[in-house]
CSV table of C-alpha atoms in Angstrom, one decimal:
chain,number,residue,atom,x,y,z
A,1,UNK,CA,135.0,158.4,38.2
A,2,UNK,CA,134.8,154.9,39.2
A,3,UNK,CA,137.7,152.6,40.2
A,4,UNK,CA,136.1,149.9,38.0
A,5,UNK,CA,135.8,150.9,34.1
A,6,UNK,CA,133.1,150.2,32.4
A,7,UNK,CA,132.0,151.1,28.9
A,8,UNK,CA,129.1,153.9,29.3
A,9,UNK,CA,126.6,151.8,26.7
A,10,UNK,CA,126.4,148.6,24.0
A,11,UNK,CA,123.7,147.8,22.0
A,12,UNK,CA,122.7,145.4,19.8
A,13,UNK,CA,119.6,143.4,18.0
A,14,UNK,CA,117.1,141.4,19.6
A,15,UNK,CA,118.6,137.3,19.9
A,16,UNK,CA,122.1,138.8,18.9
A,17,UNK,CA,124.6,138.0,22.0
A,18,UNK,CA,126.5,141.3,23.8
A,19,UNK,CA,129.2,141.1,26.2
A,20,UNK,CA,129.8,144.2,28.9
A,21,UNK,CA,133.3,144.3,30.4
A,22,UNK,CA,134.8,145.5,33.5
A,23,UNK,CA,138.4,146.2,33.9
A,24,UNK,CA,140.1,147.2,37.5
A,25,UNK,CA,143.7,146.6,39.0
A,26,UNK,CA,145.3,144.1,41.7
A,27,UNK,CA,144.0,145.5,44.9
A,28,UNK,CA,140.5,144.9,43.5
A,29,UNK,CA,139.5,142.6,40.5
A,30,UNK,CA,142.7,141.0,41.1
A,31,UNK,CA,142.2,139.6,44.3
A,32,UNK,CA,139.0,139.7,44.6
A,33,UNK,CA,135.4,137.9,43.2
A,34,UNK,CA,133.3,139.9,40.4
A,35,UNK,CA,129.4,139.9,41.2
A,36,UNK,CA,127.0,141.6,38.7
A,37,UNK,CA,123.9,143.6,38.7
A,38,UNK,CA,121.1,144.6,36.6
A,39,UNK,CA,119.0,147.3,36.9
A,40,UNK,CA,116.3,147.7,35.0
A,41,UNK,CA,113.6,151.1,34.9
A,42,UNK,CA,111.7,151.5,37.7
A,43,UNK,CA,113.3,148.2,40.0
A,44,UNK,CA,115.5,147.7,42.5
A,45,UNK,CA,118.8,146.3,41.1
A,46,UNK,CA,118.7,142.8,40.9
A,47,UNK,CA,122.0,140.3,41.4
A,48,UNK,CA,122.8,138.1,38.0
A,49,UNK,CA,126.3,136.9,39.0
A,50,UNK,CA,128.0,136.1,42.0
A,51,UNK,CA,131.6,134.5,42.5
A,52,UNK,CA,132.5,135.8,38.3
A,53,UNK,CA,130.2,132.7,36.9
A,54,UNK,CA,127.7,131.8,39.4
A,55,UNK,CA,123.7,132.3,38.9
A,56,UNK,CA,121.2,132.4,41.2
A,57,UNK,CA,118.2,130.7,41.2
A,58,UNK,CA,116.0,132.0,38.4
A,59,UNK,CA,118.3,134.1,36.8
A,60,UNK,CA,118.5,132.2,33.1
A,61,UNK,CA,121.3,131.0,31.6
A,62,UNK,CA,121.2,134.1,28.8
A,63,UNK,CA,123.6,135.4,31.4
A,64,UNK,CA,127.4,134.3,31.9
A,65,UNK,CA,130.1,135.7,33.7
A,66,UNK,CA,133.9,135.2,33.9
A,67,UNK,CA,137.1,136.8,35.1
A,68,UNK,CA,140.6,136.7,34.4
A,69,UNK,CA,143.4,139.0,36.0
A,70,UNK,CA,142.3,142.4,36.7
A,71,UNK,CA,139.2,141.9,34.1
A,72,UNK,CA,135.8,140.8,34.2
A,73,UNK,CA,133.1,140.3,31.3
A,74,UNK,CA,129.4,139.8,31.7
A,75,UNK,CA,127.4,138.3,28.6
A,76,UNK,CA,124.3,137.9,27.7
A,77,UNK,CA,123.0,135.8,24.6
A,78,UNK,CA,119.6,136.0,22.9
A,79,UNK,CA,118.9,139.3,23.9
A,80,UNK,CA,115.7,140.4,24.6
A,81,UNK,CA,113.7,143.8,25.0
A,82,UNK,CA,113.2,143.5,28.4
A,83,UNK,CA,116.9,143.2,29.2
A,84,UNK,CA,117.2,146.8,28.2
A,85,UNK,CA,118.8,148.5,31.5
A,86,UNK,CA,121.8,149.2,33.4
A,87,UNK,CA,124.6,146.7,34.4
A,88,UNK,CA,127.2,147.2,37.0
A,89,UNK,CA,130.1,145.0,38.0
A,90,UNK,CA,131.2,144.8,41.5
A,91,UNK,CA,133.6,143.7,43.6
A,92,UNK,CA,136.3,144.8,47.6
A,93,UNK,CA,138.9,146.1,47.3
A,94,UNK,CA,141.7,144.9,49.6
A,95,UNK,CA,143.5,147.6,50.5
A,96,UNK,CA,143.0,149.7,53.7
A,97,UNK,CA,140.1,150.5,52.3
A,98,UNK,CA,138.6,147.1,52.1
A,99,UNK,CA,135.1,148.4,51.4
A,100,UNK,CA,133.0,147.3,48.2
A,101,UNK,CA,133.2,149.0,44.6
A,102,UNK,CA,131.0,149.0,41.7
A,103,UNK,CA,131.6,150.0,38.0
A,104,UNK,CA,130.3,153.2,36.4
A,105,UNK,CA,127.6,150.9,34.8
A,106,UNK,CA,126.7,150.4,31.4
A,107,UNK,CA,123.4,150.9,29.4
A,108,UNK,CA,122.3,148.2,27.4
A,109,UNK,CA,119.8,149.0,24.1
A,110,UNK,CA,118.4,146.1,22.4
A,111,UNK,CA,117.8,147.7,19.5
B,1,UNK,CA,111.2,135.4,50.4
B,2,UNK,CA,113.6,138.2,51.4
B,3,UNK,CA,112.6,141.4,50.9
B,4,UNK,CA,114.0,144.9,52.3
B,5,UNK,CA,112.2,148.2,52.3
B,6,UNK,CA,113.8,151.9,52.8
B,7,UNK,CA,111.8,154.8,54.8
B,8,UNK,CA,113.1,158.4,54.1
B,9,UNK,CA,112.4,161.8,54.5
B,10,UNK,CA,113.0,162.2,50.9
B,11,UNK,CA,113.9,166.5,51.6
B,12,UNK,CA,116.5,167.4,54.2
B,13,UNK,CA,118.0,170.9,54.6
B,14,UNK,CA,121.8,171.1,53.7
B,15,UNK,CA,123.8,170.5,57.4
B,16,UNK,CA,121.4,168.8,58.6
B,17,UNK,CA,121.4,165.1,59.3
B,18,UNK,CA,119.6,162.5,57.2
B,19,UNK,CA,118.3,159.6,58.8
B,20,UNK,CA,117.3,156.1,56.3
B,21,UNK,CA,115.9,153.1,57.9
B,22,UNK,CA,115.8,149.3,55.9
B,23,UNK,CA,112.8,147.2,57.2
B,24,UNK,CA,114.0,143.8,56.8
B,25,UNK,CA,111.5,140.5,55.7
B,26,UNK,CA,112.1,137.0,56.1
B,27,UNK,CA,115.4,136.8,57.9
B,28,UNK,CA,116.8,138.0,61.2
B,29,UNK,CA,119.1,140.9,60.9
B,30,UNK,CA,120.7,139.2,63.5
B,31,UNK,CA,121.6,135.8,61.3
B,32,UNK,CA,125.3,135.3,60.9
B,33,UNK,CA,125.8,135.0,57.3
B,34,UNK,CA,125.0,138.2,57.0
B,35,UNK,CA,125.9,141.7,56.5
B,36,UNK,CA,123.6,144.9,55.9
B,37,UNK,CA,124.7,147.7,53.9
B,38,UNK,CA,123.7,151.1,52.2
B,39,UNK,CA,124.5,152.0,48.5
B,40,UNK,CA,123.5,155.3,46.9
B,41,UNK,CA,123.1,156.1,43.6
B,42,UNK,CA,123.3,159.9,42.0
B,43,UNK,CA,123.4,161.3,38.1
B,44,UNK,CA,126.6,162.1,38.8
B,45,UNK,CA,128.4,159.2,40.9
B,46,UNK,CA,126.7,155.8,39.6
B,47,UNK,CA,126.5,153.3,42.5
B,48,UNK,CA,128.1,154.1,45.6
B,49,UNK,CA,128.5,152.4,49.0
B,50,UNK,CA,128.2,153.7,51.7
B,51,UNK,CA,129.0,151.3,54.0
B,52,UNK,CA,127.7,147.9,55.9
B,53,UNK,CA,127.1,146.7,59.5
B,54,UNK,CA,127.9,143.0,60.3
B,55,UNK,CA,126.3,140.4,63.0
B,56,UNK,CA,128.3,142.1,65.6
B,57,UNK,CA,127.2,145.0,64.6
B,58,UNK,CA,130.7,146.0,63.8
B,59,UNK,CA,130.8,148.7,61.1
B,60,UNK,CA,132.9,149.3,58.0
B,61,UNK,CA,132.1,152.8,55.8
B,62,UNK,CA,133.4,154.3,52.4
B,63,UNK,CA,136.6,156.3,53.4
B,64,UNK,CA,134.5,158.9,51.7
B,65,UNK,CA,131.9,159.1,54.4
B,66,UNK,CA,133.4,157.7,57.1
B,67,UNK,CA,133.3,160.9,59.2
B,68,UNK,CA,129.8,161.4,58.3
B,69,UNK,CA,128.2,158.0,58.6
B,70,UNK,CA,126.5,156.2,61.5
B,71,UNK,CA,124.8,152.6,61.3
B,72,UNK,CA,122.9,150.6,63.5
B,73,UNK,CA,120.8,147.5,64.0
B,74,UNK,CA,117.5,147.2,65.9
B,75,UNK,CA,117.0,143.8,66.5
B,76,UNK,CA,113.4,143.8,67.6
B,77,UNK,CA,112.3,145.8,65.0
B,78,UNK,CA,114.3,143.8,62.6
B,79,UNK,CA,115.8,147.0,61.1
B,80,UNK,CA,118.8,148.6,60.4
B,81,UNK,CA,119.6,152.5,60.0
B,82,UNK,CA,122.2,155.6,59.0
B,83,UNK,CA,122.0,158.6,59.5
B,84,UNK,CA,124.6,160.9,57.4
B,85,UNK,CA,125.3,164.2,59.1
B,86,UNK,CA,126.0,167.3,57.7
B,87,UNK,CA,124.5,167.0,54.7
B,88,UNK,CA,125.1,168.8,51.1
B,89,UNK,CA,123.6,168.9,47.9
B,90,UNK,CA,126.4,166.5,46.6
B,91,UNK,CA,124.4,164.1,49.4
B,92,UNK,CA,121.6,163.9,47.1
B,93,UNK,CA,120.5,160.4,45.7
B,94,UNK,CA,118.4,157.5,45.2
B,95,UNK,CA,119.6,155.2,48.8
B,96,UNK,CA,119.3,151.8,48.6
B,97,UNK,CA,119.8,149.0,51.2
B,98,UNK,CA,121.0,145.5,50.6
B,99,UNK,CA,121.9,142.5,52.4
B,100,UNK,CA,125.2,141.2,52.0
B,101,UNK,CA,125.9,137.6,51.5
B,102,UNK,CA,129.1,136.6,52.9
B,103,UNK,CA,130.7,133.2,51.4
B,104,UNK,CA,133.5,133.6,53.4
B,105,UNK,CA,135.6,134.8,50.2
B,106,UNK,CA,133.6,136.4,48.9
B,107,UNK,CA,130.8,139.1,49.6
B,108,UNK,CA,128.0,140.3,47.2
B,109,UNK,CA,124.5,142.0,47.3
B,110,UNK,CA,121.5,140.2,47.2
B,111,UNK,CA,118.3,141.3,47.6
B,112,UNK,CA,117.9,144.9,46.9
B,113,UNK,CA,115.0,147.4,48.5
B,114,UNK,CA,113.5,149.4,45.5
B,115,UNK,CA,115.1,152.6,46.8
B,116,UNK,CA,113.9,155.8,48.1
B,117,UNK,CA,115.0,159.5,46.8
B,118,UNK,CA,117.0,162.1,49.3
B,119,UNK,CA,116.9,165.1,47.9
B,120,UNK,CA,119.3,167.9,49.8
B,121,UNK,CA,117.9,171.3,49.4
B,122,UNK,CA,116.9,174.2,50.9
């Protein structure tokens, strides 16, 4: 079970908007960035956003991020078929651990 | 264009030792803004990591492996490595390696290889 929750799936239409949240607890999300991945079948996952709301070159701006306390929600507007895949959050924790963590993921349908 | 490529054995006996190497494009492994890291990914687990080697080559490892895990850098190969000993079934996944991009507060993964299957079996 991961330290950051995700829900396990969301769905929706094609050009409908979904959101996919990520919830964690101080020693993580709280003190720490959110980045997010997609991975789609048969690709290596591919980073969407860095620092909770940054983009990197050529992702499109269908995908937004944010974070506030110990949460974190990644949304994607005017959904398309080919965004159908998995999505993890991620972030460090700093305790003595101080290694990284990712969410469970969540599988997106575009129905 | 950065790009990262995984070699495997893709079967390894359990308690035996498996041994991953990253073939690095288009930067150094040596370049100080980076880190270099494994992450696994099983049915059962989701994403994993395993752990990350800096431009020291100081290491850091999931308190989960820690006793297990080994990475290292080869500079003139422009590689980097692990080798997990001891292996089970449980060990099983699809390994992937990553650079990590280190803002200063903030670290993240960017690119990704495309993965390559360890299965642990007899």
């Amino acid at each position: 079970q991961s330290i950051l929750t995700q829900p396990p799936s969301v769905s929706a239409a094609p050009g409908q908007k979904v959101t996919i949240s990520c919830s964690g607890g101080s020693s993580n999300l709280g003190n720490n960035y959110v980045s997010w991945y997609q991975h789609l079948p048969g690709t290596a996952p591919k980073l969407l956003i860095y620092e909770n709301n940054k983009r990197p070159s050529g992702v499109p701006d269908r995908f937004s991020g944010s974070k506030s306390g110990t949460s974190a929600t990644l949304g994607i507007t005017g959904l398309q078929a080919g965004d159908e895949g998995d999505y993890y959050c991620g972030t460090w924790d700093t305790g003595l651990n101080g290694g990284a963590l990712f969410g469970g993921g969540t599988k997106l349908t575009v129905l | 264009q950065v790009q990262l490529q995984e070699l495997g054995p893709g079967l390894v006996k359990p308690s035996e030792t498996l041994s991953l190497t990253c073939t690095v494009s288009g930067v150094s492994v040596r370049s100080s803004y980076y880190y270099w890291s494994w992450i696994r990914q099983s049915p059962t687990k989701g994403l994993e990591w395993v752990g990350y080697i800096d431009d020291s080559e100081a290491t850091k490892y999931n308190p989960s492996l820690e006793s297990r895990a080994t990475m290292s850098v080869d500079t003139s190969k422009n590689q980097f490595s692990l080798k997990l000993h001891s292996v089970t079934p449980a060990d099983t996944a699809v390994y992937y390696c990553a650079r990590v991009v280190n803002s200063g507060w903030h670290r993240w993964f960017d690119p990704w290889g495309q993965g390559t299957l360890v299965t642990v079996s007899s």
